[in-house]
Amino acid sequence: MTQHLDIEVEKSIQVLKKGGVVLYPTDTIWGIGCDATNSKAVEKIYRIKHRAQQQSFIILLDEAAKLKDYVTHVPSIAYDLIAQYVRPLTIVYPKAKNIAKNVMASDGSIAIRIVNELFCKTLLHRFGKPIVSTSANISGEAHPISFPVISESIKNGVDYAVDWERNVVREVHPSTIIRLFDNGTFDVVRS
């Protein structure tokens, strides 16, 4: 199993380094991802999903210590929330940095989730950069709960489909989303 994981992670990294898009299992549902610092790669995801440009994306990181590399100011409450949440948690931070402009929201904020799922965590650690995470569906369609139900349009649109846990049914619920403000307060956007 470890060798198979290593092979799939390495194949994914090679695609990401070339500005490609991967279809991969996340800690919630199957996702489409790319290097979050590469605006041309992000543009490919908008095209694959038929998604409106004004909609931002979530990015994934493998550890909370890396937040400071992509957020101008990380309120200390963010670390408390990440440590306390059992379910996947996405936090929207007010001011992003060091990522592609077309990943951020129009107000400069960025949504980031720290992952614990084996494949994602390993991929992010070895790749060394954040990866975009958006559901593997055409905008407006249902989120896929397993690889076999992902549309052929999505499968054919990506540069690589990861061969890892394809028959596992993923959690149907997207992550909880919390928006942090500069003053340290927050709102729950989606529970």
PDB file of C-alpha atoms in Angstrom:
ATOM      1  CA  MET A   1       0.000   0.000   0.000  1.00  0.00           C
ATOM      2  CA  THR A   2       2.801   2.453   0.841  1.00  0.00           C
ATOM      3  CA  GLN A   3       4.492   1.833  -2.511  1.00  0.00           C
ATOM      4  CA  HIS A   4       1.204   2.392  -4.359  1.00  0.00           C
ATOM      5  CA  LEU A   5       0.642   5.624  -2.389  1.00  0.00           C
ATOM      6  CA  ASP A   6       4.176   6.820  -3.189  1.00  0.00           C
ATOM      7  CA  ILE A   7       3.705   6.117  -6.906  1.00  0.00           C
ATOM      8  CA  GLU A   8       0.378   7.988  -7.067  1.00  0.00           C
ATOM      9  CA  VAL A   9       1.758  10.944  -5.100  1.00  0.00           C
ATOM     10  CA  GLU A  10       4.800  11.147  -7.385  1.00  0.00           C
ATOM     11  CA  LYS A  11       2.675  10.991 -10.558  1.00  0.00           C
ATOM     12  CA  SER A  12       0.470  13.768  -9.166  1.00  0.00           C
ATOM     13  CA  ILE A  13       3.445  15.956  -8.260  1.00  0.00           C
ATOM     14  CA  GLN A  14       4.858  15.653 -11.794  1.00  0.00           C
ATOM     15  CA  VAL A  15       1.521  16.838 -13.223  1.00  0.00           C
ATOM     16  CA  LEU A  16       1.234  19.701 -10.706  1.00  0.00           C
ATOM     17  CA  LYS A  17       4.790  20.899 -11.412  1.00  0.00           C
ATOM     18  CA  LYS A  18       3.954  21.161 -15.129  1.00  0.00           C
ATOM     19  CA  GLY A  19       0.869  23.301 -14.407  1.00  0.00           C
ATOM     20  CA  GLY A  20      -1.537  20.404 -14.808  1.00  0.00           C
ATOM     21  CA  VAL A  21      -4.786  19.548 -13.083  1.00  0.00           C
ATOM     22  CA  VAL A  22      -5.349  16.393 -11.030  1.00  0.00           C
ATOM     23  CA  LEU A  23      -8.504  14.577  -9.979  1.00  0.00           C
ATOM     24  CA  TYR A  24      -7.829  13.323  -6.466  1.00  0.00           C
ATOM     25  CA  PRO A  25      -9.408  12.088  -3.215  1.00  0.00           C
ATOM     26  CA  THR A  26      -9.546  14.697  -0.459  1.00  0.00           C
ATOM     27  CA  ASP A  27     -10.518  14.558   3.189  1.00  0.00           C
ATOM     28  CA  THR A  28     -14.134  15.248   2.171  1.00  0.00           C
ATOM     29  CA  ILE A  29     -15.059  14.342  -1.431  1.00  0.00           C
ATOM     30  CA  TRP A  30     -13.216  13.805  -4.715  1.00  0.00           C
ATOM     31  CA  GLY A  31     -11.689  17.047  -5.882  1.00  0.00           C
ATOM     32  CA  ILE A  32     -10.020  18.781  -8.779  1.00  0.00           C
ATOM     33  CA  GLY A  33      -6.756  20.467  -7.904  1.00  0.00           C
ATOM     34  CA  CYS A  34      -3.704  22.279  -9.164  1.00  0.00           C
ATOM     35  CA  ASP A  35      -0.777  24.321  -7.877  1.00  0.00           C
ATOM     36  CA  ALA A  36      -2.490  27.224  -6.066  1.00  0.00           C
ATOM     37  CA  THR A  37       0.416  29.519  -6.978  1.00  0.00           C
ATOM     38  CA  ASN A  38       0.024  28.952 -10.741  1.00  0.00           C
ATOM     39  CA  SER A  39      -2.667  31.217 -12.256  1.00  0.00           C
ATOM     40  CA  LYS A  40      -2.679  29.391 -15.617  1.00  0.00           C
ATOM     41  CA  ALA A  41      -3.338  26.069 -13.868  1.00  0.00           C
ATOM     42  CA  VAL A  42      -6.145  27.683 -11.844  1.00  0.00           C
ATOM     43  CA  GLU A  43      -7.650  28.989 -15.089  1.00  0.00           C
ATOM     44  CA  LYS A  44      -7.830  25.380 -16.361  1.00  0.00           C
ATOM     45  CA  ILE A  45      -9.972  24.426 -13.364  1.00  0.00           C
ATOM     46  CA  TYR A  46     -12.420  27.259 -14.069  1.00  0.00           C
ATOM     47  CA  ARG A  47     -12.762  25.939 -17.636  1.00  0.00           C
ATOM     48  CA  ILE A  48     -13.140  22.271 -16.620  1.00  0.00           C
ATOM     49  CA  LYS A  49     -15.878  23.093 -14.091  1.00  0.00           C
ATOM     50  CA  HIS A  50     -17.600  25.770 -16.228  1.00  0.00           C
ATOM     51  CA  ARG A  51     -17.307  27.940 -13.122  1.00  0.00           C
ATOM     52  CA  ALA A  52     -17.807  31.702 -12.945  1.00  0.00           C
ATOM     53  CA  GLN A  53     -14.519  33.590 -12.531  1.00  0.00           C
ATOM     54  CA  GLN A  54     -15.790  35.610  -9.558  1.00  0.00           C
ATOM     55  CA  GLN A  55     -16.080  32.441  -7.427  1.00  0.00           C
ATOM     56  CA  SER A  56     -12.920  31.755  -5.428  1.00  0.00           C
ATOM     57  CA  PHE A  57     -11.486  28.364  -4.483  1.00  0.00           C
ATOM     58  CA  ILE A  58     -10.427  26.591  -1.301  1.00  0.00           C
ATOM     59  CA  ILE A  59      -6.760  25.698  -0.985  1.00  0.00           C
ATOM     60  CA  LEU A  60      -5.321  22.838   1.042  1.00  0.00           C
ATOM     61  CA  LEU A  61      -2.248  22.765   3.271  1.00  0.00           C
ATOM     62  CA  ASP A  62      -0.723  19.850   5.160  1.00  0.00           C
ATOM     63  CA  GLU A  63      -0.015  21.707   8.400  1.00  0.00           C
ATOM     64  CA  ALA A  64      -1.169  24.823  10.251  1.00  0.00           C
ATOM     65  CA  ALA A  65       2.424  26.093  10.580  1.00  0.00           C
ATOM     66  CA  LYS A  66       2.358  26.926   6.835  1.00  0.00           C
ATOM     67  CA  LEU A  67      -0.595  29.316   7.155  1.00  0.00           C
ATOM     68  CA  LYS A  68       1.768  32.259   7.744  1.00  0.00           C
ATOM     69  CA  ASP A  69       3.252  31.669   4.275  1.00  0.00           C
ATOM     70  CA  TYR A  70      -0.113  32.328   2.583  1.00  0.00           C
ATOM     71  CA  VAL A  71      -1.998  34.618   4.965  1.00  0.00           C
ATOM     72  CA  THR A  72      -0.842  38.141   5.902  1.00  0.00           C
ATOM     73  CA  HIS A  73      -2.070  37.825   9.497  1.00  0.00           C
ATOM     74  CA  VAL A  74      -3.176  34.597  11.157  1.00  0.00           C
ATOM     75  CA  PRO A  75      -5.230  35.352  14.290  1.00  0.00           C
ATOM     76  CA  SER A  76      -4.320  33.010  17.154  1.00  0.00           C
ATOM     77  CA  ILE A  77      -7.934  31.804  17.308  1.00  0.00           C
ATOM     78  CA  ALA A  78      -7.347  30.095  13.942  1.00  0.00           C
ATOM     79  CA  TYR A  79      -4.926  27.628  15.537  1.00  0.00           C
ATOM     80  CA  ASP A  80      -7.414  26.962  18.363  1.00  0.00           C
ATOM     81  CA  LEU A  81     -10.234  26.275  15.893  1.00  0.00           C
ATOM     82  CA  ILE A  82      -8.057  23.949  13.794  1.00  0.00           C
ATOM     83  CA  ALA A  83      -6.974  22.013  16.900  1.00  0.00           C
ATOM     84  CA  GLN A  84     -10.522  21.650  18.242  1.00  0.00           C
ATOM     85  CA  TYR A  85     -12.452  20.691  15.107  1.00  0.00           C
ATOM     86  CA  VAL A  86     -12.967  16.973  14.439  1.00  0.00           C
ATOM     87  CA  ARG A  87     -14.651  17.373  11.026  1.00  0.00           C
ATOM     88  CA  PRO A  88     -12.807  18.968   8.104  1.00  0.00           C
ATOM     89  CA  LEU A  89     -12.670  22.737   8.677  1.00  0.00           C
ATOM     90  CA  THR A  90     -12.117  25.462   6.110  1.00  0.00           C
ATOM     91  CA  ILE A  91     -11.226  28.897   7.441  1.00  0.00           C
ATOM     92  CA  VAL A  92     -11.525  32.074   5.368  1.00  0.00           C
ATOM     93  CA  TYR A  93      -8.682  34.468   6.185  1.00  0.00           C
ATOM     94  CA  PRO A  94      -8.918  38.198   5.361  1.00  0.00           C
ATOM     95  CA  LYS A  95      -5.688  38.798   3.423  1.00  0.00           C
ATOM     96  CA  ALA A  96      -3.979  36.189   1.252  1.00  0.00           C
ATOM     97  CA  LYS A  97      -0.427  36.312  -0.062  1.00  0.00           C
ATOM     98  CA  ASN A  98       1.890  34.194  -2.221  1.00  0.00           C
ATOM     99  CA  ILE A  99      -0.916  32.514  -4.179  1.00  0.00           C
ATOM    100  CA  ALA A 100      -2.411  33.051  -7.622  1.00  0.00           C
ATOM    101  CA  LYS A 101      -4.772  36.049  -7.722  1.00  0.00           C
ATOM    102  CA  ASN A 102      -7.494  33.976  -9.422  1.00  0.00           C
ATOM    103  CA  VAL A 103      -7.659  31.639  -6.387  1.00  0.00           C
ATOM    104  CA  MET A 104      -8.513  34.471  -3.985  1.00  0.00           C
ATOM    105  CA  ALA A 105     -11.894  36.080  -3.498  1.00  0.00           C
ATOM    106  CA  SER A 106     -12.361  39.592  -4.924  1.00  0.00           C
ATOM    107  CA  ASP A 107     -11.796  41.074  -1.435  1.00  0.00           C
ATOM    108  CA  GLY A 108      -8.358  39.397  -1.195  1.00  0.00           C
ATOM    109  CA  SER A 109      -9.477  36.717   1.255  1.00  0.00           C
ATOM    110  CA  ILE A 110      -8.589  33.050   0.948  1.00  0.00           C
ATOM    111  CA  ALA A 111     -10.244  29.853   2.192  1.00  0.00           C
ATOM    112  CA  ILE A 112      -7.778  27.293   3.566  1.00  0.00           C
ATOM    113  CA  ARG A 113      -8.264  23.787   4.957  1.00  0.00           C
ATOM    114  CA  ILE A 114      -5.581  21.834   6.810  1.00  0.00           C
ATOM    115  CA  VAL A 115      -5.990  18.182   5.800  1.00  0.00           C
ATOM    116  CA  ASN A 116      -5.470  14.968   7.746  1.00  0.00           C
ATOM    117  CA  GLU A 117      -6.362  12.432   5.029  1.00  0.00           C
ATOM    118  CA  LEU A 118      -3.328  10.270   4.130  1.00  0.00           C
ATOM    119  CA  PHE A 119      -3.171  10.854   0.368  1.00  0.00           C
ATOM    120  CA  CYS A 120      -3.719  14.629   0.550  1.00  0.00           C
ATOM    121  CA  LYS A 121      -1.388  15.182   3.471  1.00  0.00           C
ATOM    122  CA  THR A 122       1.383  13.188   1.787  1.00  0.00           C
ATOM    123  CA  LEU A 123       0.888  14.956  -1.560  1.00  0.00           C
ATOM    124  CA  LEU A 124       0.891  18.425   0.019  1.00  0.00           C
ATOM    125  CA  HIS A 125       3.935  17.679   2.163  1.00  0.00           C
ATOM    126  CA  ARG A 126       5.995  16.405  -0.760  1.00  0.00           C
ATOM    127  CA  PHE A 127       4.782  19.032  -3.244  1.00  0.00           C
ATOM    128  CA  GLY A 128       5.600  21.810  -0.795  1.00  0.00           C
ATOM    129  CA  LYS A 129       2.945  24.243  -2.036  1.00  0.00           C
ATOM    130  CA  PRO A 130      -0.788  24.675  -1.471  1.00  0.00           C
ATOM    131  CA  ILE A 131      -3.153  22.879  -3.839  1.00  0.00           C
ATOM    132  CA  VAL A 132      -6.545  24.100  -5.023  1.00  0.00           C
ATOM    133  CA  SER A 133      -9.440  21.942  -3.877  1.00  0.00           C
ATOM    134  CA  THR A 134     -12.807  22.133  -5.569  1.00  0.00           C
ATOM    135  CA  SER A 135     -15.422  19.435  -5.939  1.00  0.00           C
ATOM    136  CA  ALA A 136     -15.053  17.153  -8.976  1.00  0.00           C
ATOM    137  CA  ASN A 137     -18.242  18.256 -10.693  1.00  0.00           C
ATOM    138  CA  ILE A 138     -19.487  20.773 -13.239  1.00  0.00           C
ATOM    139  CA  SER A 139     -20.639  23.875 -11.331  1.00  0.00           C
ATOM    140  CA  GLY A 140     -24.225  23.450 -10.208  1.00  0.00           C
ATOM    141  CA  GLU A 141     -24.245  19.643 -10.392  1.00  0.00           C
ATOM    142  CA  ALA A 142     -24.214  17.274  -7.397  1.00  0.00           C
ATOM    143  CA  HIS A 143     -20.954  16.578  -5.564  1.00  0.00           C
ATOM    144  CA  PRO A 144     -19.589  13.100  -6.384  1.00  0.00           C
ATOM    145  CA  ILE A 145     -19.394  10.737  -3.400  1.00  0.00           C
ATOM    146  CA  SER A 146     -17.158   8.219  -5.194  1.00  0.00           C
ATOM    147  CA  PHE A 147     -14.874   8.084  -8.206  1.00  0.00           C
ATOM    148  CA  PRO A 148     -17.233   6.023 -10.438  1.00  0.00           C
ATOM    149  CA  VAL A 149     -19.962   8.707 -10.328  1.00  0.00           C
ATOM    150  CA  ILE A 150     -17.673  11.550 -11.446  1.00  0.00           C
ATOM    151  CA  SER A 151     -18.767  12.735 -14.893  1.00  0.00           C
ATOM    152  CA  GLU A 152     -16.754  11.754 -17.949  1.00  0.00           C
ATOM    153  CA  SER A 153     -16.466  15.461 -18.770  1.00  0.00           C
ATOM    154  CA  ILE A 154     -14.481  15.999 -15.553  1.00  0.00           C
ATOM    155  CA  LYS A 155     -12.412  12.819 -15.942  1.00  0.00           C
ATOM    156  CA  ASN A 156     -11.496  13.736 -19.522  1.00  0.00           C
ATOM    157  CA  GLY A 157     -10.790  17.370 -18.614  1.00  0.00           C
ATOM    158  CA  VAL A 158      -8.049  16.741 -16.052  1.00  0.00           C
ATOM    159  CA  ASP A 159      -4.433  15.846 -16.792  1.00  0.00           C
ATOM    160  CA  TYR A 160      -4.302  12.975 -14.297  1.00  0.00           C
ATOM    161  CA  ALA A 161      -6.851  10.977 -12.269  1.00  0.00           C
ATOM    162  CA  VAL A 162      -5.299   9.540  -9.120  1.00  0.00           C
ATOM    163  CA  ASP A 163      -5.644   5.783  -8.730  1.00  0.00           C
ATOM    164  CA  TRP A 164      -6.150   5.740  -4.975  1.00  0.00           C
ATOM    165  CA  GLU A 165      -9.254   4.629  -3.061  1.00  0.00           C
ATOM    166  CA  ARG A 166     -11.456   4.942  -6.129  1.00  0.00           C
ATOM    167  CA  ASN A 167     -14.112   2.658  -4.668  1.00  0.00           C
ATOM    168  CA  VAL A 168     -14.291   4.401  -1.287  1.00  0.00           C
ATOM    169  CA  VAL A 169     -17.446   6.446  -0.776  1.00  0.00           C
ATOM    170  CA  ARG A 170     -16.410   9.862   0.524  1.00  0.00           C
ATOM    171  CA  GLU A 171     -18.158  11.933   3.150  1.00  0.00           C
ATOM    172  CA  VAL A 172     -21.024  13.660   1.386  1.00  0.00           C
ATOM    173  CA  HIS A 173     -20.828  16.787   3.496  1.00  0.00           C
ATOM    174  CA  PRO A 174     -18.403  19.507   2.464  1.00  0.00           C
ATOM    175  CA  SER A 175     -16.222  21.016   5.180  1.00  0.00           C
ATOM    176  CA  THR A 176     -17.450  23.462   7.796  1.00  0.00           C
ATOM    177  CA  ILE A 177     -16.520  27.018   6.749  1.00  0.00           C
ATOM    178  CA  ILE A 178     -15.630  29.753   9.249  1.00  0.00           C
ATOM    179  CA  ARG A 179     -14.746  33.335   8.262  1.00  0.00           C
ATOM    180  CA  LEU A 180     -12.157  35.050  10.470  1.00  0.00           C
ATOM    181  CA  PHE A 181     -11.888  38.810  10.796  1.00  0.00           C
ATOM    182  CA  ASP A 182      -8.791  40.914  11.526  1.00  0.00           C
ATOM    183  CA  ASN A 183     -10.017  41.616  15.061  1.00  0.00           C
ATOM    184  CA  GLY A 184     -10.031  37.892  15.933  1.00  0.00           C
ATOM    185  CA  THR A 185     -13.796  37.387  15.756  1.00  0.00           C
ATOM    186  CA  PHE A 186     -15.422  34.897  13.391  1.00  0.00           C
ATOM    187  CA  ASP A 187     -18.679  33.831  11.765  1.00  0.00           C
ATOM    188  CA  VAL A 188     -19.759  30.318  10.795  1.00  0.00           C
ATOM    189  CA  VAL A 189     -20.526  30.475   7.065  1.00  0.00           C
ATOM    190  CA  ARG A 190     -21.419  26.801   6.608  1.00  0.00           C
ATOM    191  CA  SER A 191     -21.779  24.231   9.382  1.00  0.00           C
TER     192      SER A 191
END
